[in-house]
């Protein structure tokens, strides 16, 4: 089997693959370059930059499997791959803890205005009156998407004595109960209650732009929003509007 690694993965991963097959690591290929060489490979490994579309698959008669080093697969035409008998696999648990911890870091940074404070101090501006921030303790956090990462975020935020509520129509009531998380039946129910909001959904046709102007209008003006999912789930124009018009406190 010949494997093409088109985006950077861990050296240990490369070493493991080399024990099983012939491996070529070719990073930074243009779309045309990838189209020209893909026919020589049985397997392709990507992350999130390389797009595996119908055009590429048409040039890959020998391709049997596409591996996504990560969770989201929105850069892969799964329907077309399946039609051609090509298996698409991902690694959903590979970075779940890292993503959850990253979320906590961003929440704390946003709550305490750490990025803005860092910029000011570097400029010699030590004023702090409007940079005091807020505590997480006893605040309400709304989690959109209570899957692997959302669940890990919920368990960690409970240690801050936060009230944790979540919206995810695909998660059972039993899991909500086991996690000790309150269930919201809709975004309209969730958003007005929250001091902080985090997003952890996959990027699909259903979730694209799910946080837009109408949703920002439902939020508290003191709300802070963190997106540790994929870009596009939050409408960036709506986010810019919400920040510029001070409809939310931060993001």
Coordinates of C-alpha atoms in Angstrom, one line a residue:
X1 CA 0.0 0.0 0.0
X2 CA 1.2 3.5 -0.8
X3 CA 0.2 6.3 1.5
X4 CA 0.4 10.0 0.8
X5 CA 0.6 12.3 3.9
X6 CA -0.4 15.7 2.6
X7 CA -0.4 17.7 5.8
X8 CA 1.8 17.6 8.9
X9 CA 1.2 14.9 11.5
X10 CA 3.3 13.7 14.4
X11 CA 6.6 12.0 13.6
X12 CA 5.5 9.0 15.6
X13 CA 2.5 8.7 13.3
X14 CA 4.8 8.7 10.3
X15 CA 7.0 6.1 11.8
X16 CA 4.1 3.8 12.6
X17 CA 2.8 4.1 9.0
X18 CA 6.3 3.4 7.6
X19 CA 6.3 0.1 9.4
X20 CA 3.2 -0.9 7.6
X21 CA 3.4 0.6 4.1
X22 CA 5.3 2.9 1.7
X23 CA 4.8 6.4 2.8
X24 CA 5.4 9.7 1.0
X25 CA 5.2 13.0 3.0
X26 CA 4.5 15.8 0.6
X27 CA 3.4 19.0 2.4
X28 CA 2.1 22.2 0.8
X29 CA 1.0 20.7 -2.5
X30 CA -1.1 22.9 -4.7
X31 CA -4.5 21.6 -5.8
X32 CA -3.1 20.9 -9.3
X33 CA 0.0 19.1 -7.9
X34 CA -2.2 16.9 -5.7
X35 CA -4.5 16.1 -8.6
X36 CA -1.5 15.1 -10.7
X37 CA 0.0 12.6 -8.2
X38 CA -3.0 11.2 -6.3
X39 CA -3.6 8.4 -8.8
X40 CA -0.4 6.7 -7.5
X41 CA -1.7 6.3 -4.0
X42 CA -4.0 3.9 -2.1
X43 CA -4.5 6.1 0.9
X44 CA -4.5 9.8 1.6
X45 CA -4.0 11.5 5.0
X46 CA -5.2 15.1 5.4
X47 CA -5.9 17.5 8.2
X48 CA -8.1 20.6 7.6
X49 CA -6.3 22.6 4.8
X50 CA -6.5 20.1 2.0
X51 CA -9.9 19.7 0.4
X52 CA -10.8 16.3 -1.0
X53 CA -13.5 17.1 -3.5
X54 CA -15.1 15.3 -6.4
X55 CA -12.5 16.6 -8.8
X56 CA -9.6 15.1 -6.8
X57 CA -11.5 11.8 -6.3
X58 CA -12.0 11.6 -10.1
X59 CA -8.2 11.5 -10.4
X60 CA -7.7 8.9 -7.7
X61 CA -8.7 5.5 -9.2
X62 CA -6.6 3.5 -6.7
X63 CA -7.6 5.4 -3.6
X64 CA -9.1 3.1 -0.9
X65 CA -9.1 5.2 2.3
X66 CA -8.9 8.8 3.3
X67 CA -7.7 9.5 6.9
X68 CA -8.5 12.8 8.6
X69 CA -6.0 13.5 11.3
X70 CA -8.5 15.3 13.5
X71 CA -12.3 15.3 14.0
X72 CA -14.1 17.5 11.4
X73 CA -14.6 16.1 7.9
X74 CA -16.2 19.0 6.2
X75 CA -13.2 19.3 3.9
X76 CA -13.9 15.8 2.5
X77 CA -16.7 15.0 0.1
X78 CA -17.9 12.0 2.0
X79 CA -20.8 11.3 -0.3
X80 CA -18.6 11.2 -3.4
X81 CA -16.0 9.1 -1.6
X82 CA -18.6 6.6 -0.4
X83 CA -20.1 6.4 -3.9
X84 CA -16.6 5.3 -5.1
X85 CA -16.1 2.8 -2.4
X86 CA -13.5 4.9 -0.5
X87 CA -13.6 4.7 3.3
X88 CA -13.3 7.9 5.2
X89 CA -12.0 7.7 8.8
X90 CA -11.2 10.4 11.4
X91 CA -9.7 10.6 14.9
X92 CA -12.4 12.2 17.0
X93 CA -10.7 11.4 20.4
X94 CA -7.2 12.5 19.4
X95 CA -7.4 16.1 20.7
X96 CA -10.6 16.2 22.8
X97 CA -8.8 16.9 26.1
X98 CA -6.6 19.5 24.4
X99 CA -9.6 21.2 22.9
X100 CA -11.4 21.2 26.2
X101 CA -8.5 22.7 28.1
X102 CA -8.0 25.3 25.3
X103 CA -11.7 26.2 25.8
X104 CA -11.1 26.8 29.5
X105 CA -8.1 28.9 28.7
X106 CA -10.0 31.1 26.3
X107 CA -12.9 31.5 28.8
X108 CA -10.5 32.7 31.5
X109 CA -8.7 35.0 29.1
X110 CA -12.0 36.5 28.0
X111 CA -13.4 36.8 31.5
X112 CA -10.2 38.5 32.7
X113 CA -9.5 40.6 29.6
X114 CA -6.0 39.0 29.5
X115 CA -5.2 39.7 25.8
X116 CA -6.2 43.4 26.0
X117 CA -4.2 43.8 29.3
X118 CA -1.2 42.2 27.7
X119 CA -1.3 44.6 24.8
X120 CA -1.7 47.6 27.1
X121 CA 1.2 46.7 29.4
X122 CA 3.5 46.2 26.4
X123 CA 2.7 49.8 25.5
X124 CA 3.4 51.0 29.0
X125 CA -0.3 51.5 29.8
X126 CA -0.9 50.3 33.3
X127 CA -4.5 51.5 33.7
X128 CA -6.7 48.7 34.9
X129 CA -10.0 50.2 35.9
X130 CA -11.9 48.8 32.9
X131 CA -9.9 45.5 32.7
X132 CA -10.9 43.9 36.0
X133 CA -13.0 41.3 34.4
X134 CA -15.4 38.9 36.1
X135 CA -15.3 35.6 38.0
X136 CA -16.5 32.3 36.6
X137 CA -17.7 31.3 40.0
X138 CA -21.5 31.1 40.2
X139 CA -21.9 32.3 36.6
X140 CA -24.0 30.4 34.0
X141 CA -22.2 28.8 31.2
X142 CA -24.2 27.6 28.1
X143 CA -22.6 24.8 26.1
X144 CA -23.8 24.3 22.5
X145 CA -22.9 20.8 21.6
X146 CA -22.5 18.3 24.4
X147 CA -20.5 15.6 22.6
X148 CA -17.0 14.5 23.4
X149 CA -15.4 18.0 23.8
X150 CA -18.6 19.7 25.2
X151 CA -18.9 17.0 27.9
X152 CA -15.2 17.5 28.9
X153 CA -15.7 21.2 29.1
X154 CA -18.8 20.8 31.2
X155 CA -17.1 18.5 33.8
X156 CA -14.2 21.0 34.1
X157 CA -16.4 24.1 34.5
X158 CA -18.3 22.5 37.3
X159 CA -15.1 22.7 39.3
X160 CA -15.5 26.5 39.0
X161 CA -18.9 26.1 40.7
X162 CA -20.6 27.3 37.5
X163 CA -24.2 26.5 36.6
X164 CA -23.9 24.5 33.4
X165 CA -26.7 24.3 30.9
X166 CA -26.4 22.9 27.3
X167 CA -28.3 22.6 24.1
X168 CA -27.8 19.4 22.0
X169 CA -30.8 17.7 20.5
X170 CA -28.8 14.6 19.7
X171 CA -27.8 13.8 23.3
X172 CA -30.0 11.7 25.6
X173 CA -31.6 13.0 28.7
X174 CA -29.7 10.3 30.6
X175 CA -26.3 11.7 29.5
X176 CA -27.4 15.2 30.6
X177 CA -28.3 13.7 34.0
X178 CA -25.1 11.8 34.4
X179 CA -23.1 14.9 33.6
X180 CA -25.1 17.0 36.0
X181 CA -25.9 19.4 33.2
X182 CA -29.2 21.2 32.7
X183 CA -30.9 20.7 29.3
X184 CA -32.2 23.5 27.2
X185 CA -34.7 22.5 24.5
X186 CA -33.6 25.3 22.1
X187 CA -31.1 28.1 21.5
X188 CA -33.8 30.5 22.3
X189 CA -34.1 29.0 25.7
X190 CA -30.4 28.7 26.3
X191 CA -28.9 32.0 25.2
X192 CA -30.8 34.6 27.4
X193 CA -29.7 32.7 30.5
X194 CA -25.9 32.6 29.9
X195 CA -23.0 34.7 31.1
X196 CA -20.7 32.6 29.0
X197 CA -21.3 30.6 25.9
X198 CA -19.1 28.0 24.3
X199 CA -19.6 26.2 20.9
X200 CA -18.6 22.6 20.3
X201 CA -20.6 21.3 17.4
X202 CA -19.3 19.8 14.2
X203 CA -19.5 21.9 11.0
X204 CA -22.5 20.7 9.0
X205 CA -25.2 22.2 6.8
X206 CA -27.3 22.2 10.0
X207 CA -24.8 24.1 12.1
X208 CA -23.4 26.6 9.6
X209 CA -24.3 30.1 10.7
X210 CA -26.4 28.7 13.6
X211 CA -25.2 31.7 15.8
X212 CA -26.1 34.8 13.8
X213 CA -27.9 38.2 14.3
X214 CA -31.0 36.8 15.8
X215 CA -29.1 34.6 18.3
X216 CA -26.8 37.5 19.4
X217 CA -29.9 39.6 20.0
X218 CA -31.1 37.0 22.6
X219 CA -27.9 37.1 24.6
X220 CA -27.1 39.2 27.6
X221 CA -25.1 42.3 26.9
X222 CA -22.6 41.0 29.4
X223 CA -22.3 37.7 27.7
X224 CA -18.9 36.4 26.5
X225 CA -18.7 33.9 23.6
X226 CA -16.0 31.3 22.8
X227 CA -16.0 29.2 19.7
X228 CA -13.6 26.2 19.9
X229 CA -15.4 24.4 17.1
X230 CA -15.0 25.1 13.4
X231 CA -15.2 28.5 11.7
X232 CA -18.5 29.3 10.1
X233 CA -20.7 28.0 12.9
X234 CA -20.8 31.5 14.1
X235 CA -21.7 34.1 11.5
X236 CA -18.6 36.4 11.6
X237 CA -20.4 39.4 10.3
X238 CA -23.0 39.0 13.0
X239 CA -20.3 38.6 15.6
X240 CA -18.5 41.8 14.4
X241 CA -21.9 43.6 14.6
X242 CA -22.5 42.3 18.1
X243 CA -19.1 43.4 19.4
X244 CA -19.2 46.8 17.6
X245 CA -22.7 47.5 18.8
X246 CA -21.8 46.2 22.3
X247 CA -24.6 43.6 22.2
X248 CA -22.2 41.3 24.0
X249 CA -19.2 41.9 26.2
X250 CA -16.6 39.9 24.4
X251 CA -15.6 36.9 22.3

